[in-house]
Coordinates of C-alpha atoms in Angstrom, one line a residue:
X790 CA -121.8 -37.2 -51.6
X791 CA -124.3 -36.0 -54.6
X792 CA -122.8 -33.8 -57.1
X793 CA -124.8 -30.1 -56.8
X794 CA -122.1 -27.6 -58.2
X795 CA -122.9 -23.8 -57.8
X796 CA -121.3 -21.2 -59.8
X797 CA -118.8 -21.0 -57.0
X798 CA -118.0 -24.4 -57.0
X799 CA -118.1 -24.3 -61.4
X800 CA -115.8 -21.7 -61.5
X801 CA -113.5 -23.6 -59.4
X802 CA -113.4 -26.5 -61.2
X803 CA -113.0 -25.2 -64.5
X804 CA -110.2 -23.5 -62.6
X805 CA -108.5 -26.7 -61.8
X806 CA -109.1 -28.3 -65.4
X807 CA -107.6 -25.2 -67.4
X808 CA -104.8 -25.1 -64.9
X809 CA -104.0 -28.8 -64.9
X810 CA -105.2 -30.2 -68.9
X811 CA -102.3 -29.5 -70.9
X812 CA -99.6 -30.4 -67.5
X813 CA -98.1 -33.9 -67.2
X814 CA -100.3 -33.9 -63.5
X815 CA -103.5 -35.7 -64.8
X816 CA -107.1 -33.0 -64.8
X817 CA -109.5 -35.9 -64.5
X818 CA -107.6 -36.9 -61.1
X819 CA -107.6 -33.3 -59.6
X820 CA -111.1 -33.2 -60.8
X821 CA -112.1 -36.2 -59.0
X822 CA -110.2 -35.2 -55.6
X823 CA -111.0 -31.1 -55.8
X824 CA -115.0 -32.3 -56.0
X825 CA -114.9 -34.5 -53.3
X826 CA -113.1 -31.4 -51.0
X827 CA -114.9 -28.9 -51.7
X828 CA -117.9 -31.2 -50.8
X829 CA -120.2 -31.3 -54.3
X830 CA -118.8 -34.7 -54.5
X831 CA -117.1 -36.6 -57.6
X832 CA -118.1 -34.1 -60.6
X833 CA -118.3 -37.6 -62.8
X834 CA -116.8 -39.1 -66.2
X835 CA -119.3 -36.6 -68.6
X836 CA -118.5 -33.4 -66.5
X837 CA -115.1 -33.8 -67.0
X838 CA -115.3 -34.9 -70.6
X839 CA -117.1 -32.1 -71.3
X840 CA -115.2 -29.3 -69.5
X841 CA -112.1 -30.6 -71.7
X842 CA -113.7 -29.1 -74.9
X843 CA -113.0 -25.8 -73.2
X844 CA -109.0 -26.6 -73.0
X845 CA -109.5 -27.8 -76.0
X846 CA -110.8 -24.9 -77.6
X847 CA -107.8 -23.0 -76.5
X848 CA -105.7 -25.6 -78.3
X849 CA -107.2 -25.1 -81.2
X850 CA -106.6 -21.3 -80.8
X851 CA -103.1 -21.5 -79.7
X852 CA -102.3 -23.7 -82.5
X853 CA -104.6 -22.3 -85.2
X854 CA -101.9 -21.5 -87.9
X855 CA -100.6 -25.3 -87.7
X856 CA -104.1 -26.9 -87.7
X857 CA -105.1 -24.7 -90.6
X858 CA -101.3 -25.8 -92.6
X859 CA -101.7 -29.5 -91.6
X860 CA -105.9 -29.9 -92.9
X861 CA -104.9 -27.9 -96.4
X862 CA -101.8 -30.4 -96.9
X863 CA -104.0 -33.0 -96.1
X864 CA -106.6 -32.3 -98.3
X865 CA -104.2 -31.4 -101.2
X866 CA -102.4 -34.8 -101.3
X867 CA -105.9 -36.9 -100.5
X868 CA -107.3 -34.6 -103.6
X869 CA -104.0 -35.9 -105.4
X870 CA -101.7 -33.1 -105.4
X871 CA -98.7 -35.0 -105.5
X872 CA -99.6 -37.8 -107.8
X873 CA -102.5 -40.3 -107.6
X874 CA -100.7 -43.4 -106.1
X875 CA -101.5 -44.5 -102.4
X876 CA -98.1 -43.1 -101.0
X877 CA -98.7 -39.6 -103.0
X878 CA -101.8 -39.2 -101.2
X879 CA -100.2 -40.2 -97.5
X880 CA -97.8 -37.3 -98.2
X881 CA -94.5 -39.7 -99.4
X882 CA -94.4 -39.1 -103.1
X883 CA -91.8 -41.2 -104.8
X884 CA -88.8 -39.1 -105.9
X885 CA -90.4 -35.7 -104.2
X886 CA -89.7 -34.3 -101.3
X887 CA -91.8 -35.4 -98.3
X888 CA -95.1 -33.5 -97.3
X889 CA -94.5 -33.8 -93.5
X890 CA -98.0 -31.2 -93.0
X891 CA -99.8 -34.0 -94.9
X892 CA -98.1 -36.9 -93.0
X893 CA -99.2 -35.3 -89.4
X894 CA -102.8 -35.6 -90.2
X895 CA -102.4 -39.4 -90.8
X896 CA -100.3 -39.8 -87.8
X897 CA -102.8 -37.7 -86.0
X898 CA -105.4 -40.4 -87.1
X899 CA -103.3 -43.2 -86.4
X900 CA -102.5 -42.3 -82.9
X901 CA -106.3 -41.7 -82.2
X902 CA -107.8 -45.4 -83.1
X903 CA -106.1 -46.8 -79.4
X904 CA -108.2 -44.4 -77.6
X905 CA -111.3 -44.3 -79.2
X906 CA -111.0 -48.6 -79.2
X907 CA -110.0 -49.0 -75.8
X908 CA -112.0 -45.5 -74.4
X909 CA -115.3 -47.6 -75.7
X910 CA -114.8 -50.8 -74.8
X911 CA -114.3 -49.8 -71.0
X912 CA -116.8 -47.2 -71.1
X913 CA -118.2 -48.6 -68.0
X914 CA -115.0 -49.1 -66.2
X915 CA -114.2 -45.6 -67.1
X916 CA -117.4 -43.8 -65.7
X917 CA -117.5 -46.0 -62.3
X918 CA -114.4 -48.5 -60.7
X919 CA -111.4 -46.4 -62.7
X920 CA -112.1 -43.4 -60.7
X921 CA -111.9 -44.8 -57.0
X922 CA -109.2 -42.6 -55.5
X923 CA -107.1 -45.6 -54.3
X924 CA -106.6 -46.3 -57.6
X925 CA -106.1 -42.3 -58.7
X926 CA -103.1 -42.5 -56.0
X927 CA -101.7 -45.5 -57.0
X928 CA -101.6 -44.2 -60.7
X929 CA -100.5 -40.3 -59.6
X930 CA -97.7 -42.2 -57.6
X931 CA -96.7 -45.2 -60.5
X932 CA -96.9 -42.5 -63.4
X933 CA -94.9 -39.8 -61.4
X934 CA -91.8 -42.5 -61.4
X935 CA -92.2 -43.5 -65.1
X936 CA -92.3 -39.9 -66.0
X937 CA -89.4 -39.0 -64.2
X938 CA -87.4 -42.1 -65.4
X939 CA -88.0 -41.5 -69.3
X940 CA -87.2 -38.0 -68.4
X941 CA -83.6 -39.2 -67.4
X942 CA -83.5 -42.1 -70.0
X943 CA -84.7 -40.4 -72.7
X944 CA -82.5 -39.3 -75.7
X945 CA -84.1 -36.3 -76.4
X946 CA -83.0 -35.8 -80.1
X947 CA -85.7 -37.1 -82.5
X948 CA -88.2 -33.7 -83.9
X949 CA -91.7 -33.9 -85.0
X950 CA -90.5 -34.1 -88.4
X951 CA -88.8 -37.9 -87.9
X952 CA -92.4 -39.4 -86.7
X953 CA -92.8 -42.9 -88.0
X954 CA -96.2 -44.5 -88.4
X955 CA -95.1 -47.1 -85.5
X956 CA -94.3 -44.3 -83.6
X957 CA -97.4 -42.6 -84.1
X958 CA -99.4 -45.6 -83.1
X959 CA -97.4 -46.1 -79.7
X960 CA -97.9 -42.4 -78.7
X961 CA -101.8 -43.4 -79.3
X962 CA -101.2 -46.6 -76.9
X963 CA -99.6 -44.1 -74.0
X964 CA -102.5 -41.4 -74.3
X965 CA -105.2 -44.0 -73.7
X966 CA -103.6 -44.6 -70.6
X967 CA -105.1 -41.6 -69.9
X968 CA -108.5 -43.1 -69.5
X969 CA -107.6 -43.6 -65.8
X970 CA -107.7 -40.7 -63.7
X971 CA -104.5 -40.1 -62.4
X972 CA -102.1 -41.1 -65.6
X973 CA -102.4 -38.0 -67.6
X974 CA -103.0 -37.4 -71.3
X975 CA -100.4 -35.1 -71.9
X976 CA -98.4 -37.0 -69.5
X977 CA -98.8 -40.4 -70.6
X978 CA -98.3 -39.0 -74.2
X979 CA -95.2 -37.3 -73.3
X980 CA -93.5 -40.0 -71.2
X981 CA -94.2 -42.4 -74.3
X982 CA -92.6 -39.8 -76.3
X983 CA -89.2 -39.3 -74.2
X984 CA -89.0 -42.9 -74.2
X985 CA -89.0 -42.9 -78.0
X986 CA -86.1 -40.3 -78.4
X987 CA -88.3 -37.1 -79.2
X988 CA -87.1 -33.9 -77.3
X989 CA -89.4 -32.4 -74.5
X990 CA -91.1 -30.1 -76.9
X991 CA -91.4 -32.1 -79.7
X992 CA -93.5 -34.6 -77.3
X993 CA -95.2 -31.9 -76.0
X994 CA -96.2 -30.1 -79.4
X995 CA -97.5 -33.1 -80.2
X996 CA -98.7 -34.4 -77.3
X997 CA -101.5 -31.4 -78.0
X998 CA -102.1 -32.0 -81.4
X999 CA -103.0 -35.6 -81.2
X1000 CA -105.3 -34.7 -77.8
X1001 CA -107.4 -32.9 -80.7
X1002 CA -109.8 -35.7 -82.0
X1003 CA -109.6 -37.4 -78.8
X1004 CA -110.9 -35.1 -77.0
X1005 CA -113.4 -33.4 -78.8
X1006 CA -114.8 -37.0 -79.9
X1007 CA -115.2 -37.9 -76.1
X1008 CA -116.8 -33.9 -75.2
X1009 CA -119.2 -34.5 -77.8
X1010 CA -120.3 -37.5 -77.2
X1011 CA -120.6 -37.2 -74.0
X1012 CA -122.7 -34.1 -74.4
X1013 CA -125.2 -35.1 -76.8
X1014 CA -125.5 -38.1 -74.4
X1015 CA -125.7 -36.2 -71.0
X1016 CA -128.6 -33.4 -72.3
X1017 CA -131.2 -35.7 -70.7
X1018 CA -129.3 -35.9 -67.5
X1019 CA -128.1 -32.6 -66.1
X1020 CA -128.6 -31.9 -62.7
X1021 CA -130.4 -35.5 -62.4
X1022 CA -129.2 -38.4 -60.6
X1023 CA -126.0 -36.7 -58.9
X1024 CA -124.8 -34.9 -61.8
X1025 CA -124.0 -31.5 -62.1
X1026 CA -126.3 -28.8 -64.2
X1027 CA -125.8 -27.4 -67.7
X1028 CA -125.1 -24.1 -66.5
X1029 CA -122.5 -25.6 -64.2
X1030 CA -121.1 -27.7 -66.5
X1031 CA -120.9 -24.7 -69.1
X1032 CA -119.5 -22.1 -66.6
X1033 CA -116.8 -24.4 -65.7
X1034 CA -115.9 -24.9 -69.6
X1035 CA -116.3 -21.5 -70.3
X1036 CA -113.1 -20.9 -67.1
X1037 CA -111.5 -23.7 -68.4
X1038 CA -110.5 -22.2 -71.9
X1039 CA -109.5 -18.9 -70.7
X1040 CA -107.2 -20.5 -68.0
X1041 CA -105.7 -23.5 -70.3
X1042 CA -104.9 -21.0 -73.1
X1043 CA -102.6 -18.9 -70.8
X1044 CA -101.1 -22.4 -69.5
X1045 CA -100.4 -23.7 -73.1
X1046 CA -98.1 -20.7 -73.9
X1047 CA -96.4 -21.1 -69.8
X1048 CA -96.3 -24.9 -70.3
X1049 CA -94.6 -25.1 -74.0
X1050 CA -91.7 -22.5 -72.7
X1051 CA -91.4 -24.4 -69.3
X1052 CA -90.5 -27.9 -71.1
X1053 CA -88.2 -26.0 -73.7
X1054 CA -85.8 -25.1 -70.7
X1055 CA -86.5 -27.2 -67.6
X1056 CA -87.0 -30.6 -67.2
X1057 CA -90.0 -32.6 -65.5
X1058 CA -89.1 -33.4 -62.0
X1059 CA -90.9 -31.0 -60.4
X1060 CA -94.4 -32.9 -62.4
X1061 CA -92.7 -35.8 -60.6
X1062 CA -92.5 -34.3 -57.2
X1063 CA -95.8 -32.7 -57.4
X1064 CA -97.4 -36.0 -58.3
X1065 CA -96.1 -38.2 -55.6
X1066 CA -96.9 -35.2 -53.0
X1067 CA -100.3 -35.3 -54.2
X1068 CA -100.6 -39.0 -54.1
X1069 CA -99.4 -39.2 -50.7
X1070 CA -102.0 -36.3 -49.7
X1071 CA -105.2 -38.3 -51.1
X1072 CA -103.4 -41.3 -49.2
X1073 CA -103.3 -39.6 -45.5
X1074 CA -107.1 -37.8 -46.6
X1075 CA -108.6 -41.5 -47.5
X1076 CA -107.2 -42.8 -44.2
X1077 CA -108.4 -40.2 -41.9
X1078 CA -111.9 -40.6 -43.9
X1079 CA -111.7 -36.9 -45.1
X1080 CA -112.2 -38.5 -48.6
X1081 CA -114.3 -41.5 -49.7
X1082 CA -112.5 -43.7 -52.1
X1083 CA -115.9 -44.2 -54.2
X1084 CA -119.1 -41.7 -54.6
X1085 CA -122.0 -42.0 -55.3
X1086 CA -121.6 -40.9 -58.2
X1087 CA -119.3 -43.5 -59.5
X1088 CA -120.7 -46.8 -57.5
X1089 CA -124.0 -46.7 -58.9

């Protein structure tokens, strides 16, 4: 199938992507199946990437206030607010108190090099063989059980506040997981998370945060890269593509504020249930050759 999105079909998708960005259910994957079904075919790698700014956005909305605190602390102990040796200007000044505002902006940048590493040196992988749906199921389905098993194992004690520069870099690790459809950036983030002792929301909280660079550094690129190519070869249109990111804020900011009260009270099994339904759905559809394990869009 090619990819030719209406505004029908754009609406729906940026739909999909608000409703499923921030939950532990992987976007790209419903993406990738809801394309195929509604018969404008796999929506593609850029499309995808792109329509995230717009959850993104809404991040950046929701969490304004603690963007805003953790940039001036930043700044303030780079500019040498809190002396002028190297641990002063990470946040850690020796016999003060500990700027933990200052600290999550390096953390932030740690856990943001395993992505942008590994997110270009399978670029291709990424774009084409990662998003055959045998693999999306197999991921939906492998992911669903590791979620559900940190959230039993999982100490669920450490805050935001006891983040440790190995921790920082493992959350990194379990987000670019996320580069296969099907994994989940906030739930690959968050299963790393409960595994390392943080609490639901503490994983989540940051789980968001640390999406930030990632994800506007993939949008971007992917943008200035794709101008040439909308509505060519298979892929959908600008005005697609911008009516779909446009849904996709408005929808993911009113999931942020469900998702963040959800996760403070319940736990994740029914992510886990979801996932291995869905899984076993895109199973039974490849089989009866209602879905194609691999567009065109993707083999080419």
């Amino acid at each position: 199938m090619t990819t030719g999105i209406g505004t029908g079909e754009s609406i729906l998708l940026g739909l999909v992507q608000g409703l499923t960005e921030f939950l532990p259910v992987s976007s790209s994957a419903h993406l990738r199946i809801v394309g195929e079904l509604v018969g404008s075919g796999d929506p593609g790698a850029a499309f995808t990437a792109i329509t995230q700014l717009g959850t993104e956005t809404a991040v950046l909305l929701y969490f304004r206030r603690d963007i805003k605190r953790i940039v001036l602390a930043w700044w303030a102990a780079v500019r040498g607010a809190h002396g002028t040796d190297w641990r002063s200007r990470l946040g850690m000044p020796a016999g003060g108190p500990v700027d933990h505002d200052a600290l999550m902006a390096w953390f932030i940048t740690l856990g943001t090099l395993p992505i942008v590493v590994l997110g270009l040196a399978f670029q291709d992988a990424i774009e084409r063989p990662f998003r055959n749906l045998w693999l999306v199921a197999l991921t939906l389905a492998v992911f669903a059980l590791v979620l559900g098993w940190a959230d039993k194992v999982g100490e669920k004690r450490r805050a935001l506040d006891e983040l440790t520069p190995r921790h920082a870099l493992a959350f990194g690790f379990w987000q670019a997981l996320a580069l296969v459809p099907g994994v989940s950036r906030s739930g690959g983030t968050i299963t790393g998370g409960l595994l390392m002792g943080y609490t639901r929301e503490a994983a989540a909280r940051y789980s968001f945060l640390l999406a930030i660079p990632a994800v506007f550094g993939s949008g971007l690129f992917q943008l200035v890269t794709s101008v040439g190519d909308f509505g060519t070869a298979g892929t959908p249109g600008a005005g697609a593509t911008l009516v779909a990111t446009l849904v996709a804020f408005v929808v993911g900011y009113v999931v942020i504020i469900a998702f963040l009260k959800i996760v403070s009270t319940f736990s994740y099994k029914p992510f886990v249930y979801y996932r291995l339904g869905l899984a076993a759905l895109v199973v039974l559809l490849l089989l009866t050759g209602v879905l194609e394990p691999v567009s065109e869009l993707t083999s080419v």
